[in-house]
Coordinates of C-alpha atoms and ligand atoms in Angstrom, one line a residue:
X215 CA 27.2 13.9 -18.4
X216 CA 28.4 15.0 -15.0
X217 CA 30.6 13.3 -12.4
X218 CA 29.8 14.6 -8.9
X219 CA 29.4 13.8 -5.2
X220 CA 25.8 14.3 -4.4
X221 CA 24.4 15.0 -0.9
X222 CA 21.8 12.6 0.4
X223 CA 18.8 14.6 1.4
X224 CA 16.9 11.6 2.6
X225 CA 16.5 7.9 2.1
X226 CA 13.1 6.2 2.8
X227 CA 12.1 2.5 2.8
X228 CA 9.1 1.9 0.7
X229 CA 8.5 -1.8 1.6
X230 CA 9.4 -5.1 -0.1
X231 CA 13.1 -4.1 0.0
X232 CA 12.5 -0.9 -2.1
X233 CA 14.1 2.4 -1.1
X234 CA 13.6 5.9 -2.3
X235 CA 16.8 7.9 -2.3
X236 CA 16.6 11.7 -2.7
X237 CA 19.8 13.4 -3.8
X238 CA 20.9 17.0 -4.3
X239 CA 22.2 17.1 -7.9
X240 CA 21.1 20.3 -9.7
X241 CA 23.0 19.6 -13.0
X242 CA 21.7 16.1 -13.3
X243 CA 18.2 17.1 -12.3
X244 CA 18.1 19.8 -15.0
X245 CA 19.6 17.7 -17.8
X246 CA 18.0 14.3 -17.2
X247 CA 15.3 12.9 -19.4
X248 CA 12.9 10.0 -18.5
X249 CA 14.5 6.6 -19.1
X250 CA 18.0 7.9 -18.5
X251 CA 20.1 6.5 -15.7
X252 CA 22.9 7.3 -13.4
X253 CA 25.9 5.2 -12.3
X254 CA 26.1 5.2 -8.5
X255 CA 29.1 4.6 -6.3
X256 CA 27.2 2.9 -3.5
X257 CA 29.8 3.3 -0.7
X258 CA 32.4 5.8 0.3
X259 CA 35.2 3.4 -0.6
X260 CA 35.7 1.0 -3.5
X261 CA 33.7 -2.0 -2.2
X262 CA 32.1 -2.9 -4.4
X263 CA 34.4 -1.5 -7.0
X264 CA 31.9 -0.9 -9.7
X265 CA 29.2 1.7 -9.8
X266 CA 25.6 0.4 -10.1
X267 CA 23.2 1.7 -12.7
X268 CA 19.9 3.1 -11.4
X269 CA 17.2 4.9 -13.4
X270 CA 16.1 8.4 -12.7
X271 CA 12.8 7.9 -10.9
X272 CA 12.0 11.6 -10.6
X273 CA 13.8 14.9 -11.1
X274 CA 13.1 18.6 -10.3
X275 CA 14.0 21.4 -8.0
X276 CA 17.7 20.6 -8.2
X277 CA 17.1 17.1 -6.9
X278 CA 16.9 13.6 -8.3
X279 CA 15.1 10.6 -6.8
X280 CA 16.2 7.0 -7.3
X281 CA 13.9 4.1 -6.5
X282 CA 15.7 0.8 -6.2
X283 CA 15.3 -2.7 -4.8
X284 CA 17.9 -4.4 -2.6
X285 CA 19.0 -7.5 -4.5
X286 CA 22.7 -7.8 -3.6
X287 CA 25.8 -6.3 -2.1
X288 CA 25.8 -3.0 -3.9
X289 CA 22.1 -2.1 -3.4
X290 CA 22.3 -3.4 0.2
X291 CA 25.2 -1.1 0.9
X292 CA 23.4 1.9 -0.7
X293 CA 20.3 1.2 1.5
X294 CA 22.4 1.8 4.6
X295 CA 23.5 5.3 3.5
X296 CA 21.7 8.2 5.1
X297 CA 21.0 11.9 5.3
X298 CA 24.1 14.1 5.1
X299 CA 26.3 11.5 3.5
X300 CA 27.4 11.8 -0.1
X301 CA 27.3 9.4 -3.0
X302 CA 29.4 9.5 -6.2
X303 CA 27.3 9.9 -9.3
X304 CA 27.9 9.7 -13.1
X305 CA 25.1 10.9 -15.3
X306 CA 22.6 11.4 -16.7
X307 CA 23.5 8.5 -19.1
X308 CA 21.9 6.7 -22.1
X309 CA 19.0 7.5 -24.3
X310 CA 15.6 7.8 -22.7
X311 CA 12.0 7.5 -23.8
X312 CA 10.8 9.6 -26.7
X313 CA 7.8 11.7 -25.7
X314 CA 6.2 13.9 -28.3
X315 CA 2.7 14.9 -29.3
X316 CA 0.3 13.9 -30.7
X317 CA -0.4 11.4 -27.9
X318 CA -3.9 10.4 -26.8
X319 CA -3.0 7.5 -24.5
X320 CA 0.3 6.5 -22.9
X321 CA 0.4 3.0 -21.5
X322 CA 3.2 2.7 -19.0
X323 CA 3.9 -0.9 -18.5
X324 CA 6.1 -1.8 -15.5
X325 CA 7.2 -5.1 -14.0
X326 CA 8.6 -5.0 -10.5
X327 CA 11.5 -2.6 -10.1
X328 CA 10.8 -1.6 -13.7
X329 CA 8.4 0.9 -12.2
X330 CA 11.4 3.1 -11.4
X331 CA 11.7 5.2 -14.6
X332 CA 7.9 5.5 -15.0
X333 CA 7.2 8.3 -12.6
X334 CA 9.6 10.8 -14.3
X335 CA 8.1 9.6 -17.6
X336 CA 4.6 10.3 -16.4
X337 CA 5.5 13.7 -15.2
X338 CA 7.2 14.5 -18.6
X339 CA 4.1 13.3 -20.6
X340 CA 1.9 15.4 -18.4
X341 CA 4.0 18.4 -19.3
X342 CA 4.4 17.7 -23.1
X343 CA 1.0 16.2 -23.8
X344 CA -1.3 17.6 -21.1
X345 CA -4.5 16.1 -22.4
X346 CA -3.1 12.6 -22.8
X347 CA -4.6 9.7 -20.9
X348 CA -2.0 8.1 -18.7
X349 CA -2.4 4.5 -17.6
X350 CA 0.1 2.6 -15.5
X351 CA 0.0 -1.2 -16.0
X352 CA 2.0 -2.4 -13.0
X353 CA 2.7 -6.1 -12.3
X354 CA 4.6 -7.8 -9.5
X355 CA 4.7 -11.1 -7.6
X356 CA 2.8 -9.8 -4.6
X357 CA 0.8 -6.7 -3.7
X358 CA 3.5 -5.5 -1.3
X359 CA 5.8 -5.0 -4.3
X360 CA 3.5 -2.6 -6.0
X361 CA 5.3 0.4 -4.5
X362 CA 4.9 4.2 -5.0
X363 CA 1.3 4.0 -6.2
X364 CA 0.4 7.3 -4.5
X365 CA 3.0 9.2 -6.4
X366 CA 1.3 8.1 -9.7
X367 CA -2.1 8.9 -8.3
X368 CA -0.9 12.4 -7.6
X369 CA -0.3 12.8 -11.3
X370 CA -3.8 11.5 -12.2
X371 CA -2.4 8.3 -13.6
X372 CA -5.0 5.5 -14.0
X373 CA -3.9 2.2 -12.4
X374 CA -4.2 -1.3 -13.7
X375 CA -2.5 -3.6 -11.2
X376 CA -1.7 -7.3 -11.5
X377 CA 0.0 -9.7 -9.1
X378 CA 1.0 -13.3 -9.6
X379 CA -0.4 -14.3 -6.2
X380 CA -3.6 -12.3 -6.6
X381 CA -3.0 -10.4 -3.4
X382 CA -3.7 -7.0 -5.2
X383 CA -5.3 -6.2 -8.6
X384 CA -5.9 -8.9 -11.1
X385 CA -4.3 -12.3 -10.6
X386 CA -1.9 -13.0 -13.4
X387 CA 0.7 -11.3 -15.6
X388 CA 0.7 -7.6 -16.4
X389 CA 1.0 -8.3 -20.1
X390 CA -2.4 -10.1 -20.0
X391 CA -3.9 -6.8 -18.6
X392 CA -2.4 -4.8 -21.4
X393 CA -3.9 -7.1 -24.0
X394 CA -7.6 -6.2 -24.3
X395 CA -7.2 -2.8 -22.6
X396 CA -5.8 -0.6 -25.4
X397 CA -7.5 0.7 -28.5
X398 CA -5.6 1.0 -31.7
X399 CA -7.8 3.7 -33.3
X400 CA -6.1 6.6 -31.5
X401 CA -2.6 7.8 -30.8
X402 CA -1.6 5.2 -28.3
X403 CA 2.0 4.4 -27.3
X404 CA 3.5 1.8 -25.0
X405 CA 6.5 2.6 -22.7
X406 CA 7.8 -0.4 -20.9
X407 CA 10.4 -1.4 -18.3
X408 CA 10.7 -4.7 -16.5
X409 CA 12.1 -8.2 -16.8
X410 CA 13.0 -9.6 -20.2
X411 CA 10.2 -12.2 -20.4
X412 CA 7.7 -9.4 -19.8
X413 CA 9.2 -7.2 -22.5
X414 CA 9.3 -10.1 -24.9
X415 CA 5.7 -11.0 -24.2
X416 CA 4.7 -7.4 -25.0
X417 CA 5.9 -7.8 -28.6
X418 CA 2.8 -9.7 -29.9
X419 CA 0.4 -7.6 -27.7
X420 CA 1.7 -4.4 -29.3
X421 CA 1.9 -5.9 -32.8
X422 CA -1.7 -7.2 -32.7
X423 CA -2.9 -3.7 -32.1
X424 CA -0.3 -1.9 -34.2
X425 CA 0.8 0.2 -31.1
X426 CA 4.3 1.7 -31.2
X427 CA 6.3 0.6 -28.2
X428 CA 9.6 1.5 -26.5
X429 CA 11.2 -0.7 -24.0
X430 CA 14.0 0.0 -21.4
X431 CA 16.4 -3.0 -21.3
X432 CA 18.5 -4.1 -18.4
X433 CA 22.0 -5.5 -18.8
X434 CA 25.0 -6.0 -16.5
X435 CA 27.0 -2.7 -16.7
X436 CA 30.5 -2.0 -15.5
X437 CA 31.2 1.4 -16.9
X438 CA 28.0 2.8 -18.3
X439 CA 30.0 4.7 -20.9
X440 CA 30.4 2.4 -23.9
X441 CA 33.9 1.3 -22.9
X442 CA 33.8 -2.1 -21.3
X443 CA 31.4 -3.8 -23.8
X444 CA 29.8 -5.6 -20.8
X445 CA 26.3 -4.5 -21.8
X446 CA 26.3 -5.5 -25.5
X447 CA 23.0 -7.0 -26.8
X448 CA 22.1 -8.4 -30.2
X449 CA 19.6 -6.3 -32.1
X450 CA 18.1 -6.9 -35.6
X451 CA 20.7 -4.3 -36.9
X452 CA 23.7 -5.8 -35.2
X453 CA 25.1 -5.4 -31.7
X454 CA 24.3 -2.4 -29.5
X455 CA 25.5 -1.1 -26.1
X456 CA 22.6 -0.9 -23.7
X457 CA 24.4 1.9 -21.8
X458 CA 24.9 4.2 -24.8
X459 CA 22.5 3.1 -27.6
X460 CA 19.8 2.4 -25.0
X461 CA 18.7 1.6 -22.4
X462 CA 15.5 2.5 -24.3
X463 CA 15.0 0.8 -27.7
X464 CA 12.0 0.4 -30.0
X465 CA 10.3 -2.9 -28.9
X466 CA 11.1 -4.5 -32.3
X467 CA 14.8 -3.6 -32.2
X468 CA 16.2 -6.3 -29.9
X469 CA 16.7 -9.8 -31.3
X470 CA 14.3 -11.4 -28.8
X471 CA 15.2 -14.9 -30.0
X472 CA 18.5 -14.6 -28.1
X473 CA 17.0 -12.8 -25.0
X474 CA 15.3 -14.7 -22.2
Ligands
FAD510 C1 20.0 1.0 -17.1 C2 19.6 0.3 -15.8 C3 18.8 0.9 -15.0 C4 18.4 0.3 -13.7 N1 17.6 1.0 -12.9 C5 17.2 0.4 -11.8 C6 16.3 1.1 -10.9 O1 15.9 2.2 -11.1 N2 16.0 0.4 -9.7 C7 16.5 -0.8 -9.4 O2 16.1 -1.4 -8.4 N3 17.3 -1.5 -10.2 C8 17.7 -0.9 -11.4 N4 18.6 -1.6 -12.2 C9 19.2 -2.8 -11.8 C10 20.3 -2.5 -10.8 O3 21.3 -1.9 -11.5 C11 20.8 -3.9 -10.2 O4 19.8 -4.5 -9.4 C12 22.0 -3.6 -9.3 O5 23.1 -3.1 -10.0 C13 22.4 -4.8 -8.5 O6 23.5 -4.5 -7.7 P1 23.9 -5.4 -6.4 O7 25.3 -5.2 -6.1 O8 22.9 -5.0 -5.3 O9 23.5 -6.8 -6.8 P2 24.6 -7.9 -7.4 O10 25.2 -8.6 -6.2 O11 25.5 -7.3 -8.4 O12 23.6 -8.9 -8.1 C14 22.4 -9.4 -7.5 C15 21.5 -10.1 -8.5 O13 21.0 -9.1 -9.4 C16 21.4 -9.5 -10.7 N5 21.8 -8.2 -11.4 C17 22.7 -7.4 -11.1 N6 22.8 -6.3 -11.9 C18 21.9 -6.5 -12.9 C19 21.5 -5.9 -14.0 N7 22.1 -4.7 -14.4 N8 20.5 -6.4 -14.8 C20 19.9 -7.5 -14.4 N9 20.2 -8.2 -13.3 C21 21.2 -7.7 -12.6 C22 22.6 -10.4 -10.6 O14 22.7 -11.3 -11.7 C23 22.3 -11.1 -9.3 O15 21.4 -12.2 -9.6 C24 18.9 -1.0 -13.4 C25 19.8 -1.6 -14.3 C26 20.1 -1.0 -15.5 C27 21.0 -1.7 -16.5
FES511 S1 28.4 -0.8 -19.5 FE1 30.4 -0.7 -20.3 S2 30.0 -0.6 -22.4 FE2 28.0 -0.5 -21.6

């Protein structure tokens, strides 16, 4: 884990309140694994005081990219930073997705900003399991929120899109798309990140077809280091810190009865 001030190379709006932030951070770039995150000091002062957790969207060539959506004060402040400025970073943190052969089909299931860790994951799967079929199941409320599709297309990732308003892809929830699309007679794995109801709904879909699944959980985080206990979740084996034990867990690990 590194603590550093990273130069902003560029920051690009991607639509629907999403931003792509590219940072010079060679140590983080070379150590990061898909599904890990960094804690970002969003301003050059202490307002807001706490760093914000953001997944590594992509890494390589001494750089990391973060894809985030503006939802409040911290992400709003970060979106106003620009080229040549520096941001404080802590990371890479947490346990990421496990990628190992044999793998015939990887189903990347993303809801909204949950697409953020999926590009780095797709890139890693391409490297570790070159013959694997990669499918991105990506759901959002509207078509405008289905961001960064071209980056996945460049990695030859197949797309299955769903929107709640039907403006792009299939009308409905992304979990309905996953159900009926996957075969259980090959080495298939599900990797998911998105809102809790989406992750919870994936449980029966994966179980019906006996597909192993890993999910990245979100929780409010103050420290990202296992100190504040702000991110504790109940799992079937007791309590876990999302920041240190996760954010990626096997789908059947969280106690979904106490999650919404
Ligand atoms: C491990 C991890 C990785 C993440 N990766 C990304 C990412 O790559 N891209 C991205 O856009 N977002 C990501 N998030 C969510 C992101 O950290 C929050 O959206 C951000 O901290 C909000 O800060 P804010 O000051 O803008 O909003 P705030 O003013 O703090 O909050 C605005 C709203 O967002 C909710 N919120 C804030 N933090 C969280 C959280 N951690 N989980 C769920 N709801 C929250 C609040 O309850 C409130 O309703 C991640 C969260 C975690 C835990
Ligand atoms: S965020 Fe502080 S213990 Fe996890």
